[in-house]
Structures are given as C-alpha cells and as structure tokens.
Tab-separated table of C-alpha atoms in Angstrom:
chain	number	residue	atom	x	y	z
A	1302	UNK	CA	0.112	-0.186	-0.019
A	1303	UNK	CA	1.019	3.592	-0.540
A	1304	UNK	CA	2.222	5.831	2.307
A	1305	UNK	CA	2.597	9.210	0.539
A	1306	UNK	CA	-0.042	10.657	3.487
A	1307	UNK	CA	0.543	13.407	6.083
A	1308	UNK	CA	0.466	10.623	8.564
A	1309	UNK	CA	3.873	8.788	7.892
A	1310	UNK	CA	6.402	11.660	8.544
A	1311	UNK	CA	4.255	14.872	10.686
A	1312	UNK	CA	5.151	18.209	9.642
A	1313	UNK	CA	4.661	19.671	13.134
A	1314	UNK	CA	5.312	18.442	16.810
A	1315	UNK	CA	2.029	20.665	18.607
A	1316	UNK	CA	3.750	20.147	21.509
A	1317	UNK	CA	7.326	20.532	20.969
A	1318	UNK	CA	7.736	22.768	23.372
A	1319	UNK	CA	6.046	21.734	26.206
A	1320	UNK	CA	8.083	18.065	26.626
A	1321	UNK	CA	10.109	17.375	29.013
A	1322	UNK	CA	12.345	14.372	30.319
A	1323	UNK	CA	9.691	13.268	33.015
A	1324	UNK	CA	6.635	13.204	30.329
A	1325	UNK	CA	4.871	9.712	29.269
A	1326	UNK	CA	5.948	9.062	26.327
A	1327	UNK	CA	2.397	8.624	25.083
A	1328	UNK	CA	0.047	11.836	24.025
A	1329	UNK	CA	-2.912	10.223	23.824
A	1330	UNK	CA	-4.400	6.829	24.438
A	1331	UNK	CA	-7.560	5.677	23.437
A	1332	UNK	CA	-9.753	1.817	23.002
A	1333	UNK	CA	-12.478	0.669	20.795
A	1334	UNK	CA	-13.679	-1.533	17.974
A	1335	UNK	CA	-11.330	-1.309	15.185
A	1336	UNK	CA	-13.467	-1.730	11.663
A	1337	UNK	CA	-12.006	-2.345	7.977
A	1338	UNK	CA	-13.532	0.138	6.375
A	1339	UNK	CA	-14.458	-0.292	2.521
A	1340	UNK	CA	-16.349	2.959	0.874
A	1341	UNK	CA	-17.343	3.064	-2.264
A	1342	UNK	CA	-17.216	6.595	-4.118
A	1343	UNK	CA	-18.792	8.771	-7.349
A	1344	UNK	CA	-22.409	7.090	-6.714
A	1345	UNK	CA	-25.018	9.417	-8.220
A	1346	UNK	CA	-27.648	8.461	-6.065
A	1347	UNK	CA	-28.633	6.115	-3.168
A	1348	UNK	CA	-28.977	2.708	-4.214
A	1349	UNK	CA	-32.156	1.003	-5.375
A	1350	UNK	CA	-33.818	-2.006	-4.721
A	1351	UNK	CA	-33.193	-4.992	-6.734
A	1352	UNK	CA	-30.612	-3.293	-9.402
A	1353	UNK	CA	-26.889	-2.917	-9.559
A	1354	UNK	CA	-25.088	-0.158	-9.488
A	1355	UNK	CA	-21.055	0.838	-10.048
A	1356	UNK	CA	-19.742	3.212	-7.859
A	1357	UNK	CA	-17.057	5.602	-10.169
A	1358	UNK	CA	-14.603	5.183	-7.284
A	1359	UNK	CA	-13.964	2.761	-4.257
A	1360	UNK	CA	-11.134	3.299	-1.257
A	1361	UNK	CA	-9.731	1.014	1.765
A	1362	UNK	CA	-8.879	2.386	5.586
A	1363	UNK	CA	-9.164	1.021	9.041
A	1364	UNK	CA	-11.832	2.010	10.576
A	1365	UNK	CA	-13.847	2.357	14.172
A	1366	UNK	CA	-11.348	4.157	16.567
A	1367	UNK	CA	-8.744	4.195	14.332
A	1368	UNK	CA	-10.812	7.353	12.190
A	1369	UNK	CA	-9.467	9.355	15.394
A	1370	UNK	CA	-6.290	7.497	15.974
A	1371	UNK	CA	-5.523	8.506	13.062
A	1372	UNK	CA	-6.395	12.042	12.919
A	1373	UNK	CA	-4.254	12.628	17.223
A	1374	UNK	CA	-1.215	11.108	14.753
A	1375	UNK	CA	-1.443	13.214	11.406
A	1376	UNK	CA	-1.560	16.078	14.221
A	1377	UNK	CA	1.856	14.826	15.846
A	1378	UNK	CA	0.380	13.156	18.249
A	1379	UNK	CA	2.227	10.385	20.372
A	1380	UNK	CA	-0.597	8.026	19.898
A	1381	UNK	CA	-1.556	4.921	21.854
A	1382	UNK	CA	-4.293	2.447	20.549
A	1383	UNK	CA	-5.650	-0.554	22.497
A	1384	UNK	CA	-7.887	-3.007	20.123
A	1385	UNK	CA	-8.076	-6.363	19.330
A	1386	UNK	CA	-7.668	-7.176	15.689
A	1387	UNK	CA	-8.636	-10.348	13.916
A	1388	UNK	CA	-5.752	-12.625	12.632
A	1389	UNK	CA	-7.212	-12.737	8.999
A	1390	UNK	CA	-5.798	-9.992	5.678
A	1391	UNK	CA	-8.483	-7.225	6.943
A	1392	UNK	CA	-6.661	-7.464	10.575
A	1393	UNK	CA	-2.913	-7.625	9.136
A	1394	UNK	CA	-3.868	-4.682	6.657
A	1395	UNK	CA	-5.368	-2.412	9.172
A	1396	UNK	CA	-2.362	-3.718	11.703
A	1397	UNK	CA	0.291	-2.314	8.669
A	1398	UNK	CA	-1.604	0.654	8.290
A	1399	UNK	CA	-1.875	2.097	11.500
A	1400	UNK	CA	1.533	1.599	13.553
A	1401	UNK	CA	3.834	1.769	10.063
A	1402	UNK	CA	1.269	3.829	7.831
A	1403	UNK	CA	0.521	6.291	10.498
A	1404	UNK	CA	3.127	5.398	13.542
A	1405	UNK	CA	0.305	4.776	15.952
A	1406	UNK	CA	1.461	2.387	19.120
A	1407	UNK	CA	-0.068	-1.010	18.492
A	1408	UNK	CA	1.955	-2.797	22.115
A	1409	UNK	CA	-1.511	-2.452	23.798
A	1410	UNK	CA	-3.015	-4.180	21.021
A	1411	UNK	CA	-3.657	-7.637	20.879
A	1412	UNK	CA	-4.382	-9.897	17.357
A	1413	UNK	CA	-6.519	-12.856	17.882
A	1414	UNK	CA	-5.996	-16.051	16.003
A	1415	UNK	CA	-9.782	-17.135	14.617
A	1416	UNK	CA	-11.600	-14.074	14.925
A	1417	UNK	CA	-12.385	-12.218	12.151
A	1418	UNK	CA	-12.275	-8.361	11.472
A	1419	UNK	CA	-15.255	-6.562	12.007
A	1420	UNK	CA	-15.985	-4.928	8.693
A	1421	UNK	CA	-17.885	-1.695	7.333
A	1422	UNK	CA	-19.154	-0.618	3.750
A	1423	UNK	CA	-20.387	2.756	3.351
A	1424	UNK	CA	-22.261	4.063	0.147
A	1425	UNK	CA	-21.090	7.855	-0.432
A	1426	UNK	CA	-23.329	10.211	-2.089
A	1427	UNK	CA	-25.213	13.765	-1.657
A	1428	UNK	CA	-23.533	14.761	0.899
A	1429	UNK	CA	-24.452	11.618	3.358
A	1430	UNK	CA	-23.354	8.054	3.367
A	1431	UNK	CA	-25.336	4.715	3.795
A	1432	UNK	CA	-23.271	2.020	6.133
A	1433	UNK	CA	-23.180	-1.311	6.667
A	1434	UNK	CA	-21.260	-3.354	8.993
A	1435	UNK	CA	-20.784	-7.137	10.056
A	1436	UNK	CA	-18.562	-8.342	13.277
A	1437	UNK	CA	-18.843	-9.852	16.448
A	1438	UNK	CA	-17.467	-8.596	19.824
A	1439	UNK	CA	-13.711	-9.993	20.429
A	1440	UNK	CA	-12.996	-12.513	22.680
A	1441	UNK	CA	-11.261	-12.211	26.299
A	1442	UNK	CA	-7.831	-12.744	26.608
A	1443	UNK	CA	-7.306	-16.037	27.496
A	1444	UNK	CA	-3.964	-15.347	29.431
A	1445	UNK	CA	-2.896	-13.213	31.657
A	1446	UNK	CA	-0.885	-9.624	30.143
A	1447	UNK	CA	2.397	-9.773	29.460
A	1448	UNK	CA	4.326	-7.377	31.867
A	1449	UNK	CA	4.040	-3.977	30.524
A	1450	UNK	CA	0.973	-4.950	28.994
A	1451	UNK	CA	-1.763	-4.369	31.462
A	1452	UNK	CA	-4.752	-2.480	29.997
A	1453	UNK	CA	-7.539	-2.542	30.743
A	1454	UNK	CA	-6.699	-2.717	34.230
A	1455	UNK	CA	-3.773	0.194	34.601
A	1456	UNK	CA	-3.325	2.004	31.281
A	1457	UNK	CA	-0.374	3.204	30.183
A	1458	UNK	CA	0.669	6.927	31.332
A	1459	UNK	CA	-0.589	9.619	28.848
A	1460	UNK	CA	-1.038	13.925	28.578
A	1461	UNK	CA	-4.585	12.424	27.577
A	1462	UNK	CA	-6.652	9.588	26.749
A	1463	UNK	CA	-9.934	9.666	25.296
A	1464	UNK	CA	-13.457	7.874	25.737
A	1465	UNK	CA	-16.286	7.051	24.453
A	1466	UNK	CA	-19.213	6.893	27.117
A	1467	UNK	CA	-22.066	4.696	27.143
A	1468	UNK	CA	-24.953	4.982	29.373
A	1469	UNK	CA	-25.248	2.636	32.388
A	1470	UNK	CA	-21.794	1.274	31.869
A	1471	UNK	CA	-18.343	1.995	33.472
A	1472	UNK	CA	-14.628	1.248	32.112
A	1473	UNK	CA	-12.237	0.529	34.688
A	1474	UNK	CA	-9.621	2.588	32.609
A	1475	UNK	CA	-11.187	5.710	32.252
A	1476	UNK	CA	-10.580	5.673	36.484
A	1477	UNK	CA	-6.809	4.405	36.178
A	1478	UNK	CA	-6.050	6.735	32.989
A	1479	UNK	CA	-7.533	9.541	35.179
A	1480	UNK	CA	-4.957	8.329	38.542
A	1481	UNK	CA	-2.571	8.433	36.133
A	1482	UNK	CA	-2.765	12.336	35.123
A	1483	UNK	CA	-3.933	11.829	31.780
A	1484	UNK	CA	-6.774	14.351	31.032
A	1485	UNK	CA	-9.950	12.994	30.333
A	1486	UNK	CA	-12.147	14.004	26.664
A	1487	UNK	CA	-15.169	12.120	25.982
A	1488	UNK	CA	-18.280	12.190	23.566
A	1489	UNK	CA	-20.784	9.859	23.553
A	1490	UNK	CA	-23.397	8.114	21.486
A	1491	UNK	CA	-27.162	8.278	20.302
A	1492	UNK	CA	-28.802	6.581	23.988
A	1493	UNK	CA	-30.545	4.057	23.355
A	1494	UNK	CA	-32.457	3.695	26.486
A	1495	UNK	CA	-33.868	7.249	25.806
A	1496	UNK	CA	-33.117	8.160	29.738
A	1497	UNK	CA	-30.808	10.837	28.767
A	1498	UNK	CA	-29.877	11.032	31.855
A	1499	UNK	CA	-26.037	11.736	33.137
A	1500	UNK	CA	-25.963	9.793	36.478
A	1501	UNK	CA	-25.819	6.861	33.878
A	1502	UNK	CA	-22.969	8.168	32.618
A	1503	UNK	CA	-20.365	7.509	35.825
A	1504	UNK	CA	-16.858	7.480	33.979
A	1505	UNK	CA	-18.581	11.452	33.658
A	1506	UNK	CA	-17.431	12.045	36.920
A	1507	UNK	CA	-13.649	11.979	35.791
A	1508	UNK	CA	-13.611	13.742	32.215
A	1509	UNK	CA	-11.857	17.075	32.205
A	1510	UNK	CA	-13.888	17.760	28.668
A	1511	UNK	CA	-17.081	16.224	27.545
A	1512	UNK	CA	-18.244	17.287	23.458
A	1513	UNK	CA	-21.807	15.585	22.974
A	1514	UNK	CA	-23.307	17.035	19.158
A	1515	UNK	CA	-26.682	19.503	20.190
A	1516	UNK	CA	-28.986	16.752	19.787
A	1517	UNK	CA	-27.169	15.103	22.675
A	1518	UNK	CA	-26.188	17.820	24.802
A	1519	UNK	CA	-30.173	19.059	24.649
A	1520	UNK	CA	-31.949	16.043	25.842
A	1521	UNK	CA	-29.259	15.432	28.643
A	1522	UNK	CA	-29.572	18.528	30.050
A	1523	UNK	CA	-33.499	18.662	28.920
A	1524	UNK	CA	-33.030	22.061	27.306
A	1525	UNK	CA	-34.433	22.967	24.538
A	1526	UNK	CA	-30.861	25.973	23.281
A	1527	UNK	CA	-28.078	24.325	22.576
A	1528	UNK	CA	-26.283	26.989	24.023
A	1529	UNK	CA	-28.105	26.081	27.327
A	1530	UNK	CA	-26.905	23.018	27.397
A	1531	UNK	CA	-23.446	23.369	27.148
A	1532	UNK	CA	-23.888	25.494	30.555
A	1533	UNK	CA	-25.985	23.175	32.147
A	1534	UNK	CA	-23.072	20.633	31.315
A	1535	UNK	CA	-20.572	22.864	32.618
A	1536	UNK	CA	-21.859	22.461	36.051
A	1537	UNK	CA	-20.991	18.890	35.278
A	1538	UNK	CA	-17.444	19.004	33.920
A	1539	UNK	CA	-14.748	21.179	33.542
A	1540	UNK	CA	-14.542	22.130	30.069
A	1541	UNK	CA	-18.574	21.278	28.187
A	1542	UNK	CA	-17.741	21.350	24.281
A	1543	UNK	CA	-21.161	21.490	21.870
A	1544	UNK	CA	-20.938	20.815	17.813
A	1545	UNK	CA	-23.628	22.666	15.918
A	1546	UNK	CA	-23.153	20.991	12.805
A	1547	UNK	CA	-23.033	23.802	10.313
A	1548	UNK	CA	-23.057	26.367	12.610
A	1549	UNK	CA	-19.783	25.808	13.886
A	1550	UNK	CA	-19.290	24.599	18.061
A	1551	UNK	CA	-19.328	26.708	21.226
A	1552	UNK	CA	-18.085	25.469	24.636
A	1553	UNK	CA	-18.019	26.795	28.371
A	1554	UNK	CA	-14.786	26.463	30.455
A	1555	UNK	CA	-16.351	26.076	34.269
A	1556	UNK	CA	-12.578	27.050	35.551
A	1557	UNK	CA	-12.226	30.249	33.340
A	1558	UNK	CA	-15.802	31.366	33.270
A	1559	UNK	CA	-15.191	32.113	29.172
A	1560	UNK	CA	-17.268	30.555	26.586
A	1561	UNK	CA	-16.336	30.525	23.084
A	1562	UNK	CA	-18.552	30.381	19.612
A	1563	UNK	CA	-17.014	29.758	16.055
A	1564	UNK	CA	-18.964	29.584	13.144
A	1565	UNK	CA	-18.465	26.268	11.044
A	1566	UNK	CA	-16.630	26.687	7.820
A	1567	UNK	CA	-18.911	26.446	5.014
A	1568	UNK	CA	-17.531	23.579	2.688
A	1569	UNK	CA	-18.476	21.600	-0.284
A	1570	UNK	CA	-19.255	18.029	1.543
A	1571	UNK	CA	-18.078	14.792	0.351
A	1572	UNK	CA	-18.680	12.741	2.921
A	1573	UNK	CA	-19.505	13.225	6.486
A	1574	UNK	CA	-17.904	10.064	7.920
A	1575	UNK	CA	-15.257	10.669	10.724
A	1576	UNK	CA	-16.167	14.235	11.019
A	1577	UNK	CA	-16.983	13.962	14.940
A	1578	UNK	CA	-13.628	11.910	14.924
A	1579	UNK	CA	-11.762	14.903	13.677
A	1580	UNK	CA	-13.219	17.201	15.551
A	1581	UNK	CA	-12.371	15.422	18.824
A	1582	UNK	CA	-8.373	15.204	17.709
A	1583	UNK	CA	-7.871	18.912	16.989
A	1584	UNK	CA	-9.481	20.052	19.830
A	1585	UNK	CA	-7.532	17.615	22.357
A	1586	UNK	CA	-4.452	18.619	20.078
A	1587	UNK	CA	-4.869	22.586	20.818
A	1588	UNK	CA	-6.330	22.100	24.592
A	1589	UNK	CA	-2.482	20.194	25.289
A	1590	UNK	CA	-0.879	23.050	23.512
A	1591	UNK	CA	-2.496	25.641	25.978
A	1592	UNK	CA	-4.107	27.000	22.766
A	1593	UNK	CA	-6.835	30.057	24.220
A	1594	UNK	CA	-10.299	28.108	24.104
A	1595	UNK	CA	-11.393	30.088	20.790
A	1596	UNK	CA	-8.093	28.819	18.801
A	1597	UNK	CA	-9.359	25.360	19.710
A	1598	UNK	CA	-12.375	25.460	18.482
A	1599	UNK	CA	-11.918	27.265	15.396
A	1600	UNK	CA	-8.854	24.590	14.989
A	1601	UNK	CA	-11.289	21.386	15.396
A	1602	UNK	CA	-13.653	22.730	13.123
A	1603	UNK	CA	-11.665	23.599	10.337
A	1604	UNK	CA	-10.020	19.966	10.262
A	1605	UNK	CA	-13.369	18.086	10.607
A	1606	UNK	CA	-14.159	20.759	7.807
A	1607	UNK	CA	-10.762	19.657	5.851
A	1608	UNK	CA	-11.972	16.331	6.257
A	1609	UNK	CA	-15.442	16.087	5.087
A	1610	UNK	CA	-13.968	17.684	1.796
A	1611	UNK	CA	-11.940	13.750	1.784
A	1612	UNK	CA	-14.009	10.673	0.955
A	1613	UNK	CA	-13.848	8.142	4.036
A	1614	UNK	CA	-13.067	8.173	8.108
A	1615	UNK	CA	-9.470	7.788	8.345
A	1616	UNK	CA	-8.258	8.499	5.007
A	1617	UNK	CA	-9.519	12.320	5.006
A	1618	UNK	CA	-8.160	12.873	8.767
A	1619	UNK	CA	-6.139	16.089	7.489
A	1620	UNK	CA	-2.617	16.659	8.485
A	1621	UNK	CA	-0.496	19.593	9.267
A	1622	UNK	CA	0.808	19.469	4.961
A	1623	UNK	CA	-3.270	19.761	4.210
A	1624	UNK	CA	-4.123	22.493	7.049
A	1625	UNK	CA	-0.800	24.837	5.387
A	1626	UNK	CA	-1.927	24.872	2.329
A	1627	UNK	CA	-5.288	25.507	3.028
A	1628	UNK	CA	-4.178	28.580	5.231
A	1629	UNK	CA	-1.985	29.613	2.112
A	1630	UNK	CA	-4.807	29.403	-0.439
A	1631	UNK	CA	-7.045	30.689	1.965
A	1632	UNK	CA	-5.567	34.134	2.130
A	1633	UNK	CA	-5.032	34.751	-1.616
A	1634	UNK	CA	-9.131	33.391	-2.554
A	1635	UNK	CA	-10.707	37.040	-3.766
A	1636	UNK	CA	-14.138	38.342	-1.422
A	1637	UNK	CA	-12.857	36.706	2.222
A	1638	UNK	CA	-13.959	38.495	5.244
A	1639	UNK	CA	-11.513	39.989	6.592
A	1640	UNK	CA	-12.583	39.869	10.401
A	1641	UNK	CA	-12.821	35.383	9.453
A	1642	UNK	CA	-9.826	35.194	8.609
A	1643	UNK	CA	-8.486	36.980	11.315
A	1644	UNK	CA	-10.514	34.295	13.257
A	1645	UNK	CA	-7.553	31.504	12.086
A	1646	UNK	CA	-4.428	34.136	12.000
A	1647	UNK	CA	-3.271	31.810	15.222
A	1648	UNK	CA	-1.574	29.242	12.420
A	1649	UNK	CA	0.704	32.347	11.294
A	1650	UNK	CA	2.864	31.384	14.157
A	1651	UNK	CA	2.083	27.436	14.114
A	1652	UNK	CA	2.701	26.100	10.524
A	1653	UNK	CA	5.065	25.120	8.518
A	1654	UNK	CA	5.662	26.365	5.001
A	1655	UNK	CA	3.064	25.442	2.554
A	1656	UNK	CA	4.939	22.510	0.349
A	1657	UNK	CA	2.532	21.397	-1.596
A	1658	UNK	CA	0.029	23.644	-3.602
A	1659	UNK	CA	-4.230	22.973	-3.185
A	1660	UNK	CA	-5.952	20.914	-3.264
A	1661	UNK	CA	-4.178	18.169	-2.063
A	1662	UNK	CA	-4.623	14.596	-3.307
A	1663	UNK	CA	-4.059	11.945	-0.865
A	1664	UNK	CA	-2.921	8.625	-1.450
A	1665	UNK	CA	-5.703	5.886	-0.855
A	1666	UNK	CA	-4.993	3.031	0.455
A	1667	UNK	CA	-5.783	-0.643	-1.423
A	1668	UNK	CA	-5.588	-4.355	0.001
A	1669	UNK	CA	-3.465	-6.308	-2.436
A	1670	UNK	CA	-0.809	-4.393	-4.147
A	1671	UNK	CA	1.987	-5.163	-2.613
A	1672	UNK	CA	5.651	-3.420	-3.225
C-alpha cells in the first residue's frame, strides 16, 4: 500500500515546546473497535433495491476507533491504541496501516487467532453516506497480560485519554487513566435506552471535557437551546463543548468562566464519515498545547471541515501539510471576510510553510498491492 500521506511523517510537533524528560511517552491513549472500512465513492444516488449500482471509486482503510487514532497521529501527537485485531488479511492490513503507515503505538493491542475483523461498507453520495457493518465482539484475553501490557486494568501513562461513554456502563481503565494524571476527553453516542440521564454516565466524573453534539446535549440537560445545554453541562464537567453541525461549535470553560463560539467553515461536503472524530482530535491537540478556548474550537472545526471534503474516515483526516495548504490558499482568494480570516490568524505562528499546492491529492490505500 502507498504511504504517501501526511501521517507517515508529521511536519510539526504541536507540543514541542512543552515536552520534558519526565513526561509520559504517550500523548493520547484510546481504545475501541477497529473496523475495516470499504468506501464506495462516485455514486450519483442511493442504491435502488433490485438493481446493481457501479461506483466510480473505492478505497479501503482502518475505521472505527482508528479514525480518531489516525487523526491524532496526523496532527503530530504520540498516539497509543488498544484494540483487538483479527488474524485474517483484513486485520493484518489494518495493523500495518496504523503502525507502519501512521506511526501509532499498538503495544497495547492484540491479534486474536480465529477471530475475523469487523467490516463496514460505506456508500457516499449527495454529501451523506449509508453504511452496512458486520462483526462479533472480540473474546476476552485467554492468558494474563504480559509485563508492561496490563491494559485494561492499568492503561499506560499519557497526557490525555479519549473515552466513548455508554449509558449504564463504567470502564475501569478510565478511572485508572485519571489516577495516572491523564486529562480525559469524552464523547457519547445515541442513548438507545431513551433515558438521557447524566447520572447513567459514571465515567463522566473523571473527565476534563465532554463533547456531545447539540441534540445529545439538549436531551441530556432537558434544554431547548444547545448553548444553554453547554452551560448546564459545565456544571458537571470543567469543559463542555457542544458541536452545532453547520453552525460550528460552542464551549464553556467552568474554571475560567469563559465561553466561546466559532462558526463552521462553509465547504462542499463529500463524506461526513469520521468528521466528529477529527473534531475531537483537533480540540485535544489545542488543549494539550495550551491554546485559548476560541482557537481550540476554530482549529477543531477547521480540521473537521477539511476532512468532509475527502472520502472515508481515517483516509480523510488532515495533517499539517493540508492545513498549511488551506491557510495559504484561503488568504489569496478574493472576497474573503477579513474578520473571518483573523479568527485563524493564530495559524501564522504555528504552521510550516506550505510545501504542496491546493487541492491536495491523497493516496488511497488498497488491499492487495505489494511493493
């Protein structure tokens, strides 16, 4: 597979000036399920029952939790992922793509003999996508963990960790990560129970930041305004971030009393897969780097906007070369709002010189090619 992408050699370390010898080797730890994503692109409309549709393009990449892990790694963060991989060709491909292609640490991951990799087929059309997935829960380890590989009981030391909260369920590793000094960032999915009870998210109490979307935030707080929901959530966590879709994002910092809102960047969305994961990765990067709240929101929104202009989940995660190319291009386009450009002026002191023009073409990995 080709490795001509931004993840193989990050151009910038956002934490370079903050690193010290006693710091943990890992910047961000996360865990979850890795899928093999097969993405069909170039469909003019949704498939029709009883007919055969031909796509003009197709790509394959690791998906699921790999979307966020890849987004973090491409932003220059030292990322550690704990996940199960099948011992089939799909699992081998995903392992190599993440470890060799993206530089993600998989020392906490494991390959399971006889277990096949979960698979998602995604069809992108008209700015939306339809997905079909199949997989089985990974079996528990049959033998005790090796020395230095004690997850999930004791996750590695890390500056930060990202958790996906599930109503009524507590993950022991979350409390362990918090005890080890990690800053916990959490998102959440749709509550299938319909209760929408914050008390049913016990791990929320360990978290620095909570990043639901507007609908989730309003349901959990019984409010009718996402901004009011953010303020209500800030009573439960130090930092509440509510994503507003096409309107951008709103955040409240309980410690400082600051609130910030940044509008979304208008783009032609080709595939929204993984955009929420990329947003979280951008926000975590800015938080660990110590940026002001509004800059963190703007950066997270920018990375998400760049991702939806590409197909696929981990395939679409932008790196510093793409961010630099966008910033160079947008400042030369006629008719730009000076105030909107000023919102991203913090990039001037951060970005490397753009080495490639816009738009950038990304290599699309394909299973089966050998060098």
